[in-house]
Amino acid sequence: IAGITQAPTSQILAAGRRMTLRCTQDMRHNAMYWYRQDLGLGLRLIHYSNTAGTTGKGEVPDGYSVSRANTDDFPLTLASAVPSQTSVYFCASSEGLGRGYTFGSGTRLTVV
Amino acid sequence: LAKTTQPISMDSYEGQEVNITCSHNNIATNDYITWYQQFPSQGPRFIIQGYKTKVTNEVASLFIPADRKSSTLSLPRVSLSDTAVYYCLVGDPLNSGGGADGLTFGKGTHLIIQP
């Protein structure tokens, strides 16, 4: 593993199903983030975590939950998927101290 | 809370210098300015970050005036492979709480480089 790994790469999900998007980093970054990207809307922050054990809500948190049990993992869960959650999801991390973010390659999720 | 405004799109030609300006009138004292590049089907990639004056690395320069209410990303001698969306991000990475605007990317600038 080098950087951030997201899984799955893509998924087609039936509406109402539960889904967890996985994100793992090997850089020991304290801060981690989940964004969704939709055509014409840019990247929008869903949830973030400044350090293991803490999480916070971003711009569009409704319908999503996260946990941060350790430094490396930051899973995003859709409890009951809806078609409006069809999007590309990016996980990112930052070591803070004014540094930029490192992004994963994304998960393309289609809810039907 | 800091918001950014960028041109939606720009065109240029190979070998030219390209300057993309971002306005951030409400930038806070602790905010940094960061630029990212994104190609289709990929995650954004960090280009450059600065706090004031000028920062230069191997791919770009970032110019920030004294009032810090705007910044300009300068790409020297662009090539076709520089065609991408460029995002300006203003925020304090050490303070993710208290509002997420500092971590909001916006819609970016779609830069198209022609031969």
Coordinates of C-alpha atoms in Angstrom, one line a residue:
Chain A
I1 CA 0.0 0.0 0.0
A2 CA 1.3 3.4 -0.9
G3 CA -0.8 6.5 0.0
I4 CA -4.5 6.0 0.2
T5 CA -6.4 2.9 -0.8
Q6 CA -10.1 3.0 -1.5
A7 CA -12.4 0.0 -2.0
P8 CA -14.4 -1.0 -3.9
T9 CA -13.4 0.9 -7.1
S10 CA -17.0 0.8 -8.3
Q11 CA -20.3 -0.6 -7.1
I12 CA -23.9 -0.8 -8.2
L13 CA -26.2 -0.8 -5.2
A14 CA -29.9 -1.4 -4.8
A15 CA -31.7 1.4 -3.1
G16 CA -32.3 0.7 0.6
R17 CA -29.2 -1.4 1.0
R18 CA -26.4 -0.7 3.4
M19 CA -23.0 -0.1 2.0
T20 CA -19.6 0.7 3.5
L21 CA -16.9 2.4 1.5
R22 CA -13.4 1.6 2.8
C23 CA -10.5 3.9 3.0
T24 CA -7.0 3.0 4.4
Q25 CA -3.9 5.1 4.5
D26 CA -0.3 4.1 5.3
M27 CA 1.1 7.6 5.8
R28 CA 0.1 7.9 9.5
H29 CA -1.7 11.2 8.7
N30 CA -3.9 12.4 11.6
A31 CA -6.6 14.0 9.5
M32 CA -8.9 12.2 7.1
Y33 CA -11.8 13.2 4.9
W34 CA -14.6 11.9 2.7
Y35 CA -15.8 13.9 -0.3
R36 CA -18.3 13.3 -2.9
Q37 CA -18.0 14.6 -6.4
D38 CA -21.0 15.2 -8.7
L39 CA -21.0 16.7 -12.2
G40 CA -21.3 20.5 -12.0
L41 CA -21.1 20.6 -8.2
G42 CA -17.4 20.0 -7.6
L43 CA -16.1 18.3 -4.5
R44 CA -18.2 18.5 -1.4
L45 CA -17.1 17.4 2.1
I46 CA -19.2 14.7 3.8
H47 CA -17.4 14.0 7.0
Y48 CA -13.9 14.5 8.4
S49 CA -11.8 13.3 11.3
N50 CA -9.0 15.4 12.8
T51 CA -7.5 12.4 14.7
A52 CA -8.3 8.8 15.7
G53 CA -11.4 8.7 17.9
T54 CA -12.9 12.0 16.6
T55 CA -15.2 12.8 13.7
G56 CA -17.1 15.8 12.4
K57 CA -19.8 16.7 9.9
G58 CA -19.0 18.4 6.6
E59 CA -21.2 20.2 4.1
V60 CA -23.4 17.2 3.1
P61 CA -23.4 14.7 6.0
D62 CA -27.0 13.5 5.8
G63 CA -27.4 9.8 5.0
Y64 CA -23.7 9.1 5.8
S65 CA -21.8 8.0 8.9
V66 CA -18.2 7.5 9.6
S67 CA -15.9 6.1 12.3
R68 CA -12.3 6.5 13.1
A69 CA -11.2 3.6 15.4
N70 CA -7.5 4.0 14.4
T71 CA -5.2 6.3 12.5
D72 CA -5.2 4.3 9.3
D73 CA -8.9 3.5 8.6
F74 CA -11.8 5.8 7.9
P75 CA -14.8 3.9 6.6
L76 CA -17.9 5.7 5.2
T77 CA -21.3 4.0 5.7
L78 CA -24.5 4.5 3.8
A79 CA -27.2 3.0 6.1
S80 CA -29.9 2.9 3.5
A81 CA -28.8 4.0 0.1
V82 CA -30.9 6.3 -2.1
P83 CA -30.4 7.2 -5.8
S84 CA -29.3 10.8 -4.9
Q85 CA -26.2 9.2 -3.3
T86 CA -25.0 8.1 -6.8
S87 CA -21.6 9.8 -7.0
V88 CA -17.9 9.4 -7.0
Y89 CA -16.5 9.3 -3.5
F90 CA -13.0 10.3 -2.6
C91 CA -11.2 9.7 0.6
A92 CA -8.3 12.1 1.5
S93 CA -5.8 12.5 4.3
S94 CA -3.6 15.3 5.6
E95 CA -0.7 15.5 8.0
G96 CA -1.8 18.9 9.0
L97 CA 0.6 21.7 9.8
G98 CA -0.4 23.5 6.6
R99 CA 0.2 20.6 4.4
G100 CA -2.0 19.7 1.4
Y101 CA -4.2 16.6 1.1
T102 CA -3.5 13.3 -0.5
F103 CA -6.5 11.8 -2.3
G104 CA -7.4 8.2 -3.1
S105 CA -8.5 7.2 -6.6
G106 CA -12.2 7.2 -5.7
T107 CA -15.2 4.9 -5.5
R108 CA -17.8 5.2 -8.2
L109 CA -21.2 4.3 -6.6
T110 CA -24.4 3.9 -8.5
V111 CA -27.6 3.5 -6.5
V112 CA -30.5 2.1 -8.5
Chain B
L1 CA -15.9 31.7 6.4
A2 CA -13.6 31.7 3.4
K3 CA -15.2 31.2 0.0
T4 CA -13.4 31.1 -3.3
T5 CA -14.2 32.3 -6.8
Q6 CA -12.4 31.1 -9.9
P7 CA -13.1 31.3 -13.6
I8 CA -15.2 28.3 -14.7
S9 CA -12.9 27.7 -17.7
M10 CA -9.8 28.9 -19.5
D11 CA -8.1 28.1 -22.8
S12 CA -4.5 28.4 -23.8
Y13 CA -1.9 26.9 -26.1
E14 CA 1.1 24.6 -25.6
G15 CA 4.2 26.5 -24.5
Q16 CA 2.3 29.4 -23.1
E17 CA 2.3 30.5 -19.4
V18 CA -1.1 30.2 -17.8
N19 CA -2.2 32.2 -14.8
I20 CA -5.4 31.2 -12.9
T21 CA -6.6 33.6 -10.3
C22 CA -8.7 32.8 -7.3
S23 CA -10.5 35.3 -5.2
H24 CA -10.9 34.8 -1.4
N25 CA -12.0 38.0 0.1
N26 CA -12.8 36.5 3.5
I27 CA -9.6 34.6 4.1
A28 CA -8.8 34.2 7.8
T29 CA -5.5 34.8 9.5
N30 CA -4.7 31.1 9.9
D31 CA -5.8 30.0 6.4
Y32 CA -3.5 28.6 3.8
I33 CA -4.1 28.7 0.1
T34 CA -3.7 25.4 -1.7
W35 CA -4.2 24.4 -5.3
Y36 CA -5.1 21.0 -6.7
Q37 CA -5.2 19.5 -10.2
Q38 CA -7.7 16.8 -11.2
F39 CA -7.8 14.7 -14.3
P40 CA -10.9 12.7 -15.3
S41 CA -11.6 9.6 -13.2
Q42 CA -8.8 10.5 -10.7
G43 CA -8.6 12.1 -7.3
P44 CA -7.3 15.6 -7.0
R45 CA -3.6 16.0 -6.8
F46 CA -1.8 18.5 -4.6
I47 CA 0.1 21.1 -6.7
I48 CA 1.2 23.9 -4.4
Q49 CA 0.4 25.6 -1.1
G50 CA 1.3 29.0 0.3
Y51 CA 0.5 31.5 3.0
K52 CA 1.9 34.8 1.6
T53 CA 4.1 36.3 -1.1
K54 CA 5.5 33.8 -3.6
V55 CA 6.0 30.0 -3.5
T56 CA 7.6 28.1 -6.3
N57 CA 8.1 24.4 -6.8
E58 CA 9.0 22.2 -9.8
V59 CA 5.6 22.4 -11.4
A60 CA 4.1 25.8 -10.6
S61 CA 4.3 29.1 -8.8
L62 CA 1.8 30.7 -6.4
F63 CA 1.6 34.4 -6.1
I64 CA -0.2 35.9 -3.1
P65 CA -0.5 39.7 -2.6
A66 CA 0.0 41.3 0.7
D67 CA -3.8 41.5 1.5
R68 CA -4.1 37.8 0.7
K69 CA -7.6 38.3 -0.8
S70 CA -6.6 36.6 -4.0
S71 CA -4.0 34.3 -5.3
T72 CA -2.7 33.3 -8.7
L73 CA -1.5 29.9 -9.8
S74 CA 1.1 30.2 -12.6
L75 CA 1.9 27.2 -14.8
P76 CA 5.0 27.9 -17.0
R77 CA 5.1 26.5 -20.5
V78 CA 2.0 24.4 -20.4
S79 CA 1.5 21.2 -22.4
L80 CA -1.5 19.2 -23.6
S81 CA -1.2 17.1 -20.4
D82 CA -1.9 20.1 -18.3
T83 CA -5.5 20.0 -19.5
A84 CA -7.4 19.4 -16.2
V85 CA -9.6 21.0 -13.6
Y86 CA -7.7 23.2 -11.1
Y87 CA -9.1 23.9 -7.6
C88 CA -8.3 26.7 -5.3
L89 CA -8.8 25.8 -1.6
V90 CA -8.6 28.2 1.3
G91 CA -8.6 26.9 4.8
D92 CA -6.8 26.0 8.0
P93 CA -5.9 22.2 7.8
L94 CA -5.3 22.3 11.5
N95 CA -8.8 23.4 12.3
S96 CA -11.2 21.2 10.5
G97 CA -14.0 21.9 12.9
G98 CA -16.1 25.0 13.4
G99 CA -17.4 24.9 9.9
A100 CA -16.4 23.0 6.8
D101 CA -16.1 25.9 4.4
G102 CA -12.4 26.0 4.7
L103 CA -12.3 22.5 3.3
T104 CA -14.7 23.2 0.4
F105 CA -13.3 22.9 -3.0
G106 CA -15.8 24.6 -5.2
K107 CA -16.3 23.9 -8.9
G108 CA -12.7 24.7 -10.0
T109 CA -11.4 26.0 -13.3
H110 CA -11.4 23.7 -16.3
L111 CA -8.2 24.5 -18.2
I112 CA -8.0 23.4 -21.8
I113 CA -4.7 23.4 -23.6
Q114 CA -4.7 23.3 -27.3
P115 CA -1.8 22.4 -29.7

